[in-house]
PDB file of C-alpha atoms in Angstrom:
ATOM      1  CA  MET A 266      42.037 -39.849 -83.583  1.00 55.00           C
ATOM      2  CA  ALA A 267      41.576 -36.074 -83.757  1.00 87.00           C
ATOM      3  CA  ARG A 268      38.957 -34.203 -85.725  1.00 95.00           C
ATOM      4  CA  GLU A 269      40.124 -33.472 -89.285  1.00 98.00           C
ATOM      5  CA  ILE A 270      38.847 -31.361 -92.185  1.00 98.00           C
ATOM      6  CA  VAL A 271      39.012 -32.524 -95.821  1.00 98.00           C
ATOM      7  CA  LEU A 272      39.178 -29.453 -98.078  1.00 98.00           C
ATOM      8  CA  ASP A 273      39.039 -28.743-101.797  1.00 97.00           C
ATOM      9  CA  THR A 274      38.937 -25.511-103.783  1.00 97.00           C
ATOM     10  CA  GLU A 275      38.124 -24.396-107.303  1.00 97.00           C
ATOM     11  CA  THR A 276      39.834 -21.333-108.732  1.00 97.00           C
ATOM     12  CA  THR A 277      40.118 -19.046-111.751  1.00 97.00           C
ATOM     13  CA  GLY A 278      43.563 -20.438-112.583  1.00 96.00           C
ATOM     14  CA  PHE A 279      46.774 -21.892-111.215  1.00 95.00           C
ATOM     15  CA  ASP A 280      48.598 -19.116-109.375  1.00 97.00           C
ATOM     16  CA  PRO A 281      47.276 -16.499-106.952  1.00 97.00           C
ATOM     17  CA  LYS A 282      50.473 -14.506-107.458  1.00 96.00           C
ATOM     18  CA  THR A 283      49.316 -13.709-111.006  1.00 96.00           C
ATOM     19  CA  GLY A 284      45.882 -12.555-109.877  1.00 96.00           C
ATOM     20  CA  ASP A 285      43.973 -15.836-109.879  1.00 97.00           C
ATOM     21  CA  ARG A 286      41.338 -16.123-107.167  1.00 98.00           C
ATOM     22  CA  LEU A 287      39.398 -18.768-105.287  1.00 98.00           C
ATOM     23  CA  ILE A 288      35.798 -19.207-106.502  1.00 98.00           C
ATOM     24  CA  GLU A 289      34.599 -22.247-104.547  1.00 97.00           C
ATOM     25  CA  VAL A 290      35.536 -23.994-101.307  1.00 98.00           C
ATOM     26  CA  GLY A 291      34.163 -27.248 -99.932  1.00 97.00           C
ATOM     27  CA  CYS A 292      34.969 -28.983 -96.644  1.00 98.00           C
ATOM     28  CA  ILE A 293      34.016 -32.295 -95.039  1.00 97.00           C
ATOM     29  CA  GLU A 294      34.401 -32.867 -91.309  1.00 97.00           C
ATOM     30  CA  ILE A 295      35.685 -36.306 -90.295  1.00 96.00           C
ATOM     31  CA  ASP A 296      36.238 -37.751 -86.851  1.00 95.00           C
ATOM     32  CA  ASP A 297      38.264 -40.914 -86.352  1.00 91.00           C
ATOM     33  CA  LEU A 298      38.366 -41.188 -90.178  1.00 89.00           C
ATOM     34  CA  LEU A 299      34.561 -41.238 -90.435  1.00 89.00           C
ATOM     35  CA  PRO A 300      32.427 -38.397 -91.879  1.00 91.00           C
ATOM     36  CA  THR A 301      30.341 -36.675 -89.212  1.00 94.00           C
ATOM     37  CA  GLY A 302      27.821 -35.307 -91.723  1.00 95.00           C
ATOM     38  CA  ARG A 303      28.949 -31.695 -91.206  1.00 97.00           C
ATOM     39  CA  THR A 304      30.039 -29.854 -94.354  1.00 97.00           C
ATOM     40  CA  PHE A 305      30.964 -26.357 -95.461  1.00 98.00           C
ATOM     41  CA  HIS A 306      30.382 -25.179 -99.024  1.00 97.00           C
ATOM     42  CA  ARG A 307      30.464 -21.720-100.593  1.00 98.00           C
ATOM     43  CA  LEU A 308      30.731 -20.186-104.036  1.00 98.00           C
ATOM     44  CA  VAL A 309      32.818 -17.002-104.020  1.00 98.00           C
ATOM     45  CA  ASN A 310      32.748 -13.965-106.300  1.00 98.00           C
ATOM     46  CA  PRO A 311      36.386 -13.495-107.399  1.00 98.00           C
ATOM     47  CA  ASP A 312      35.924  -9.924-108.677  1.00 97.00           C
ATOM     48  CA  ARG A 313      37.435 -10.955-111.988  1.00 97.00           C
ATOM     49  CA  LEU A 314      36.391 -12.888-115.070  1.00 97.00           C
ATOM     50  CA  ILE A 315      36.764 -16.661-115.061  1.00 97.00           C
ATOM     51  CA  PRO A 316      38.856 -17.907-118.022  1.00 97.00           C
ATOM     52  CA  GLU A 317      37.244 -20.335-120.451  1.00 96.00           C
ATOM     53  CA  GLY A 318      39.874 -22.979-119.694  1.00 95.00           C
ATOM     54  CA  ALA A 319      38.969 -22.950-116.003  1.00 95.00           C
ATOM     55  CA  ILE A 320      35.251 -23.145-116.796  1.00 95.00           C
ATOM     56  CA  LYS A 321      35.883 -26.336-118.793  1.00 93.00           C
ATOM     57  CA  VAL A 322      37.384 -27.911-115.666  1.00 92.00           C
ATOM     58  CA  HIS A 323      34.798 -27.000-113.019  1.00 93.00           C
ATOM     59  CA  GLY A 324      31.838 -25.573-114.934  1.00 93.00           C
ATOM     60  CA  ILE A 325      31.625 -22.461-112.735  1.00 96.00           C
ATOM     61  CA  THR A 326      30.776 -19.458-114.908  1.00 97.00           C
ATOM     62  CA  ASP A 327      30.807 -15.720-114.233  1.00 97.00           C
ATOM     63  CA  ASP A 328      27.022 -15.814-114.083  1.00 97.00           C
ATOM     64  CA  LYS A 329      27.067 -18.460-111.322  1.00 96.00           C
ATOM     65  CA  VAL A 330      29.225 -16.352-109.015  1.00 97.00           C
ATOM     66  CA  LYS A 331      28.050 -12.832-109.839  1.00 96.00           C
ATOM     67  CA  ASP A 332      25.737 -12.788-106.801  1.00 97.00           C
ATOM     68  CA  ALA A 333      27.992 -14.917-104.568  1.00 98.00           C
ATOM     69  CA  PRO A 334      29.671 -13.349-101.515  1.00 98.00           C
ATOM     70  CA  ARG A 335      33.267 -12.147-101.639  1.00 98.00           C
ATOM     71  CA  PHE A 336      35.806 -14.203 -99.724  1.00 98.00           C
ATOM     72  CA  HIS A 337      36.080 -11.678 -96.903  1.00 98.00           C
ATOM     73  CA  GLU A 338      32.358 -12.205 -96.295  1.00 98.00           C
ATOM     74  CA  ILE A 339      32.687 -15.968 -95.761  1.00 98.00           C
ATOM     75  CA  VAL A 340      36.174 -16.242 -94.252  1.00 98.00           C
ATOM     76  CA  GLY A 341      34.900 -16.053 -90.660  1.00 98.00           C
ATOM     77  CA  ASP A 342      32.500 -18.961 -91.210  1.00 98.00           C
ATOM     78  CA  LEU A 343      35.231 -20.974 -92.951  1.00 98.00           C
ATOM     79  CA  MET A 344      37.729 -20.412 -90.156  1.00 98.00           C
ATOM     80  CA  GLU A 345      35.129 -21.317 -87.542  1.00 98.00           C
ATOM     81  CA  PHE A 346      34.295 -24.559 -89.374  1.00 98.00           C
ATOM     82  CA  ILE A 347      37.959 -25.558 -89.696  1.00 98.00           C
ATOM     83  CA  GLY A 348      38.824 -24.572 -86.140  1.00 97.00           C
ATOM     84  CA  ASP A 349      42.194 -25.941 -85.073  1.00 96.00           C
ATOM     85  CA  ALA A 350      41.824 -29.224 -86.992  1.00 98.00           C
ATOM     86  CA  PRO A 351      44.404 -30.526 -89.472  1.00 97.00           C
ATOM     87  CA  VAL A 352      43.419 -29.807 -93.083  1.00 98.00           C
ATOM     88  CA  ILE A 353      43.605 -32.614 -95.660  1.00 98.00           C
ATOM     89  CA  ALA A 354      43.915 -31.751 -99.355  1.00 98.00           C
ATOM     90  CA  HIS A 355      45.105 -33.446-102.531  1.00 98.00           C
ATOM     91  CA  ASN A 356      48.196 -31.690-103.874  1.00 97.00           C
ATOM     92  CA  ALA A 357      47.825 -29.561-100.771  1.00 98.00           C
ATOM     93  CA  ALA A 358      50.313 -26.907-101.899  1.00 97.00           C
ATOM     94  CA  PHE A 359      47.813 -25.751-104.540  1.00 97.00           C
ATOM     95  CA  ASP A 360      44.872 -25.320-102.144  1.00 98.00           C
ATOM     96  CA  ARG A 361      47.112 -23.919 -99.437  1.00 98.00           C
ATOM     97  CA  ASN A 362      48.505 -21.225-101.770  1.00 98.00           C
ATOM     98  CA  PHE A 363      45.011 -19.990-102.584  1.00 98.00           C
ATOM     99  CA  ILE A 364      43.710 -20.190 -99.002  1.00 98.00           C
ATOM    100  CA  ASP A 365      46.817 -18.344 -97.779  1.00 98.00           C
ATOM    101  CA  ALA A 366      46.426 -15.681-100.476  1.00 98.00           C
ATOM    102  CA  GLU A 367      42.760 -15.119 -99.634  1.00 98.00           C
ATOM    103  CA  TYR A 368      43.479 -15.052 -95.881  1.00 98.00           C
ATOM    104  CA  ALA A 369      46.238 -12.500 -96.470  1.00 98.00           C
ATOM    105  CA  LEU A 370      43.919 -10.249 -98.493  1.00 97.00           C
ATOM    106  CA  CYS A 371      41.500 -10.331 -95.545  1.00 97.00           C
ATOM    107  CA  GLY A 372      44.225  -9.669 -92.998  1.00 97.00           C
ATOM    108  CA  ARG A 373      43.702 -13.071 -91.381  1.00 97.00           C
ATOM    109  CA  THR A 374      46.370 -15.219 -89.730  1.00 96.00           C
ATOM    110  CA  LEU A 375      47.551 -18.007 -92.029  1.00 97.00           C
ATOM    111  CA  MET A 376      47.257 -21.635 -90.991  1.00 96.00           C
ATOM    112  CA  PRO A 377      50.636 -23.160 -90.048  1.00 96.00           C
ATOM    113  CA  ALA A 378      52.154 -25.345 -92.760  1.00 96.00           C
ATOM    114  CA  ASP A 379      52.310 -28.366 -90.453  1.00 96.00           C
ATOM    115  CA  ARG A 380      48.506 -28.440 -90.193  1.00 97.00           C
ATOM    116  CA  TRP A 381      48.201 -29.367 -93.876  1.00 98.00           C
ATOM    117  CA  ILE A 382      48.162 -33.078 -94.808  1.00 98.00           C
ATOM    118  CA  ASP A 383      48.838 -33.827 -98.483  1.00 98.00           C
ATOM    119  CA  THR A 384      47.095 -36.975 -99.731  1.00 98.00           C
ATOM    120  CA  LEU A 385      49.099 -36.796-102.954  1.00 98.00           C
ATOM    121  CA  ALA A 386      52.292 -37.247-100.945  1.00 98.00           C
ATOM    122  CA  LEU A 387      50.683 -40.115 -98.999  1.00 97.00           C
ATOM    123  CA  ALA A 388      49.635 -41.780-102.265  1.00 98.00           C
ATOM    124  CA  GLN A 389      53.057 -41.330-103.883  1.00 97.00           C
ATOM    125  CA  LYS A 390      54.676 -42.991-100.896  1.00 96.00           C
ATOM    126  CA  ARG A 391      52.248 -45.922-101.054  1.00 96.00           C
ATOM    127  CA  PHE A 392      52.115 -46.216-104.863  1.00 97.00           C
ATOM    128  CA  PRO A 393      55.479 -44.945-106.151  1.00 97.00           C
ATOM    129  CA  GLY A 394      55.695 -44.464-109.905  1.00 96.00           C
ATOM    130  CA  MET A 395      51.924 -44.832-110.396  1.00 97.00           C
ATOM    131  CA  ALA A 396      49.249 -42.320-111.383  1.00 97.00           C
ATOM    132  CA  ASN A 397      48.049 -40.737-108.151  1.00 97.00           C
ATOM    133  CA  SER A 398      45.535 -38.125-109.232  1.00 96.00           C
ATOM    134  CA  LEU A 399      42.258 -38.066-107.318  1.00 95.00           C
ATOM    135  CA  ASP A 400      40.535 -39.783-110.260  1.00 94.00           C
ATOM    136  CA  ALA A 401      43.216 -42.484-110.439  1.00 96.00           C
ATOM    137  CA  LEU A 402      43.014 -43.166-106.708  1.00 96.00           C
ATOM    138  CA  CYS A 403      39.221 -43.377-106.798  1.00 95.00           C
ATOM    139  CA  LYS A 404      39.461 -45.964-109.563  1.00 94.00           C
ATOM    140  CA  ARG A 405      42.177 -47.867-107.720  1.00 95.00           C
ATOM    141  CA  PHE A 406      40.109 -47.996-104.530  1.00 95.00           C
ATOM    142  CA  LYS A 407      36.855 -48.658-106.464  1.00 94.00           C
ATOM    143  CA  ILE A 408      35.246 -45.413-105.288  1.00 93.00           C
ATOM    144  CA  SER A 409      32.361 -44.422-107.564  1.00 91.00           C
ATOM    145  CA  LEU A 410      32.844 -41.351-109.754  1.00 87.00           C
ATOM    146  CA  VAL A 411      29.304 -41.413-111.119  1.00 81.00           C
ATOM    147  CA  GLU A 412      28.419 -38.036-109.569  1.00 74.00           C
ATOM    148  CA  ARG A 413      31.560 -36.340-110.857  1.00 73.00           C
ATOM    149  CA  THR A 414      31.051 -35.052-114.400  1.00 67.00           C
ATOM    150  CA  LEU A 415      33.067 -31.906-113.588  1.00 71.00           C
ATOM    151  CA  HIS A 416      35.358 -30.894-110.761  1.00 82.00           C
ATOM    152  CA  GLY A 417      33.502 -29.423-107.795  1.00 88.00           C
ATOM    153  CA  ALA A 418      34.871 -28.467-104.390  1.00 93.00           C
ATOM    154  CA  LEU A 419      32.342 -30.324-102.246  1.00 93.00           C
ATOM    155  CA  ILE A 420      32.113 -33.381-104.526  1.00 93.00           C
ATOM    156  CA  ASP A 421      35.901 -33.635-104.669  1.00 94.00           C
ATOM    157  CA  ALA A 422      36.153 -33.215-100.890  1.00 96.00           C
ATOM    158  CA  ARG A 423      33.713 -36.116-100.438  1.00 94.00           C
ATOM    159  CA  LEU A 424      35.743 -38.301-102.805  1.00 95.00           C
ATOM    160  CA  LEU A 425      38.974 -37.281-101.112  1.00 96.00           C
ATOM    161  CA  ALA A 426      37.579 -38.188 -97.702  1.00 95.00           C
ATOM    162  CA  GLU A 427      36.973 -41.735 -99.001  1.00 95.00           C
ATOM    163  CA  VAL A 428      40.448 -41.869-100.556  1.00 96.00           C
ATOM    164  CA  TYR A 429      42.008 -40.642 -97.304  1.00 97.00           C
ATOM    165  CA  LEU A 430      40.263 -43.425 -95.374  1.00 94.00           C
ATOM    166  CA  GLN A 431      41.732 -45.978 -97.774  1.00 95.00           C
ATOM    167  CA  LEU A 432      45.210 -44.435 -97.593  1.00 95.00           C
ATOM    168  CA  LYS A 433      45.069 -44.618 -93.803  1.00 92.00           C
ATOM    169  CA  GLY A 434      44.210 -48.322 -93.819  1.00 84.00           C
ATOM    170  CA  GLY A 435      40.696 -48.481 -95.193  1.00 71.00           C
ATOM    171  CA  LYS A 436      37.994 -50.618 -93.638  1.00 59.00           C
ATOM    172  CA  GLU A 437      40.632 -52.928 -92.158  1.00 54.00           C
ATOM    173  CA  ARG A 438      41.247 -50.426 -89.359  1.00 51.00           C
ATOM    174  CA  VAL A 439      37.728 -50.892 -88.001  1.00 46.00           C
ATOM    175  CA  LEU A 440      37.881 -54.676 -87.818  1.00 40.00           C
ATOM    176  CA  ASP A 441      37.048 -56.031 -84.381  1.00 38.00           C
ATOM    177  CA  LEU A 442      40.298 -57.288 -82.876  1.00 41.00           C
ATOM    178  CA  SER A 443      38.826 -57.900 -79.430  1.00 41.00           C
ATOM    179  CA  VAL A 444      39.343 -61.665 -79.635  1.00 41.00           C
ATOM    180  CA  GLY A 445      43.004 -61.206 -80.547  1.00 42.00           C
ATOM    181  CA  ARG A 446      43.541 -58.749 -77.695  1.00 45.00           C
ATOM    182  CA  ALA A 447      41.751 -61.071 -75.262  1.00 45.00           C
ATOM    183  CA  VAL A 448      43.871 -64.041 -76.316  1.00 43.00           C
ATOM    184  CA  ALA A 449      47.045 -62.028 -75.842  1.00 47.00           C
ATOM    185  CA  GLY A 450      46.147 -61.146 -72.253  1.00 50.00           C
ATOM    186  CA  ALA A 451      44.270 -64.210 -71.041  1.00 51.00           C
ATOM    187  CA  GLY A 452      47.074 -66.624 -70.249  1.00 52.00           C
ATOM    188  CA  GLN A 453      47.399 -70.123 -71.686  1.00 51.00           C
ATOM    189  CA  THR A 454      44.269 -71.745 -70.230  1.00 52.00           C
ATOM    190  CA  GLY A 455      42.122 -68.664 -70.761  1.00 51.00           C
ATOM    191  CA  ALA A 456      43.384 -68.271 -74.326  1.00 47.00           C
ATOM    192  CA  ALA A 457      42.390 -71.831 -75.134  1.00 47.00           C
ATOM    193  CA  GLN A 458      38.873 -71.169 -73.865  1.00 50.00           C
ATOM    194  CA  ILE A 459      38.578 -67.947 -75.884  1.00 43.00           C
ATOM    195  CA  LEU A 460      39.746 -69.668 -79.060  1.00 44.00           C
ATOM    196  CA  ARG A 461      37.138 -72.384 -78.591  1.00 48.00           C
ATOM    197  CA  ALA A 462      34.418 -69.771 -77.995  1.00 46.00           C
ATOM    198  CA  ALA A 463      35.384 -67.678 -81.043  1.00 46.00           C
ATOM    199  CA  ARG A 464      33.559 -70.116 -83.350  1.00 49.00           C
ATOM    200  CA  PRO A 465      30.351 -71.294 -81.631  1.00 50.00           C
ATOM    201  CA  ARG A 466      29.746 -73.968 -84.267  1.00 55.00           C
ATOM    202  CA  PRO A 467      33.098 -75.607 -85.170  1.00 56.00           C
ATOM    203  CA  LEU A 468      33.572 -76.772 -88.742  1.00 61.00           C
ATOM    204  CA  ALA A 469      33.423 -80.527 -89.290  1.00 65.00           C
ATOM    205  CA  PRO A 470      36.814 -82.117 -90.023  1.00 67.00           C
ATOM    206  CA  ARG A 471      37.516 -82.761 -93.704  1.00 70.00           C
ATOM    207  CA  SER A 472      40.223 -85.366 -93.044  1.00 76.00           C
ATOM    208  CA  THR A 473      39.599 -89.111 -92.635  1.00 81.00           C
ATOM    209  CA  PRO A 474      40.222 -90.898 -89.307  1.00 81.00           C
ATOM    210  CA  GLU A 475      43.321 -92.537 -90.822  1.00 83.00           C
ATOM    211  CA  GLU A 476      44.729 -89.139 -91.891  1.00 80.00           C
ATOM    212  CA  GLN A 477      44.028 -87.687 -88.453  1.00 78.00           C
ATOM    213  CA  ALA A 478      45.825 -90.603 -86.785  1.00 81.00           C
ATOM    214  CA  ARG A 479      48.894 -90.194 -89.002  1.00 82.00           C
ATOM    215  CA  HIS A 480      48.947 -86.434 -88.382  1.00 76.00           C
ATOM    216  CA  LEU A 481      48.680 -86.901 -84.611  1.00 76.00           C
ATOM    217  CA  ALA A 482      51.492 -89.447 -84.632  1.00 78.00           C
ATOM    218  CA  PHE A 483      53.673 -87.010 -86.586  1.00 74.00           C
ATOM    219  CA  LEU A 484      53.037 -84.200 -84.082  1.00 69.00           C
ATOM    220  CA  GLN A 485      53.663 -86.424 -81.084  1.00 72.00           C
ATOM    221  CA  ALA A 486      56.908 -87.717 -82.558  1.00 71.00           C
ATOM    222  CA  THR A 487      58.465 -84.503 -83.859  1.00 66.00           C
ATOM    223  CA  LEU A 488      56.691 -81.280 -82.931  1.00 59.00           C
ATOM    224  CA  LYS A 489      55.329 -81.663 -79.416  1.00 54.00           C
ATOM    225  CA  ASP A 490      57.583 -78.975 -77.923  1.00 56.00           C
ATOM    226  CA  ARG A 491      57.267 -76.654 -80.938  1.00 55.00           C
ATOM    227  CA  SER A 492      53.583 -77.004 -81.712  1.00 54.00           C
ATOM    228  CA  LEU A 493      51.702 -73.794 -82.573  1.00 54.00           C
ATOM    229  CA  TRP A 494      48.932 -74.880 -80.198  1.00 51.00           C
ATOM    230  CA  ALA A 495      51.331 -75.073 -77.263  1.00 52.00           C
ATOM    231  CA  ALA A 496      51.445 -71.268 -77.261  1.00 51.00           C
ATOM    232  CA  TYR A 497      47.710 -71.281 -76.536  1.00 48.00           C
ATOM    233  CA  GLY A 498      47.793 -73.941 -73.847  1.00 50.00           C
ATOM    234  CA  LEU A 499      46.717 -76.817 -76.117  1.00 51.00           C
ATOM    235  CA  ASP A 500      48.567 -80.079 -76.530  1.00 52.00           C
ATOM    236  CA  VAL A 501      48.901 -81.852 -79.864  1.00 50.00           C
ATOM    237  CA  GLU A 502      45.591 -83.659 -79.308  1.00 50.00           C
ATOM    238  CA  GLY A 503      43.742 -80.367 -78.964  1.00 48.00           C
ATOM    239  CA  GLU A 504      43.275 -80.658 -75.168  1.00 48.00           C
ATOM    240  CA  THR A 505      44.183 -77.965 -72.677  1.00 48.00           C
ATOM    241  CA  THR A 506      47.543 -78.492 -71.024  1.00 48.00           C
ATOM    242  CA  PRO A 507      47.859 -77.925 -67.283  1.00 50.00           C
ATOM    243  CA  ALA A 508      48.550 -74.283 -66.357  1.00 45.00           C
TER     244      ALA A 508
END
């Protein structure tokens, strides 16, 4: 799995074409769907006033960004952090529009559209007709929102990284399937030995001797050639069949 960057932005409004600007960017580096610990976070002076409605969303005031660098002062560091990795964002068109607008103002080459991965589109495909905001997905996947009283680029990027892991298969993808792979390639006799070794302390039978005898008679009479165990080199009595 290639290196990927989870990105979130905060802005003065909804549309860079009307003069809105980026005021915060946060990135999380992940490798093989696991955070590496490397992050990128900057506040940005937008050279314009931040509307009250936007402040209610992210809590970033004019005073907080008055001494922050302009975007052209941090764009080199941002581009170096992202490198050539795919960029993951929620409702990616929004973040992409602002990143593209800021890159263009700096005379920088825009990132190709196919490098952007939209987790909103992934969520809509997996949960059609359901609420798929970042908050809704965090609640659905039981990801804690305790640190998130307001939107924030780095906080939201951290949450999105966890959501992205779940959308890509969650913790199931890191389960150890070595036994299954070994069984598949070991042949009948070898597979039987692996299956026996997989549980070092077998569970005691819950059935009575009479029930076991009736079950064995049923298998011998009707299912000997179609028994599940035959695929692993075991006969209906649980013994290894000749190779």
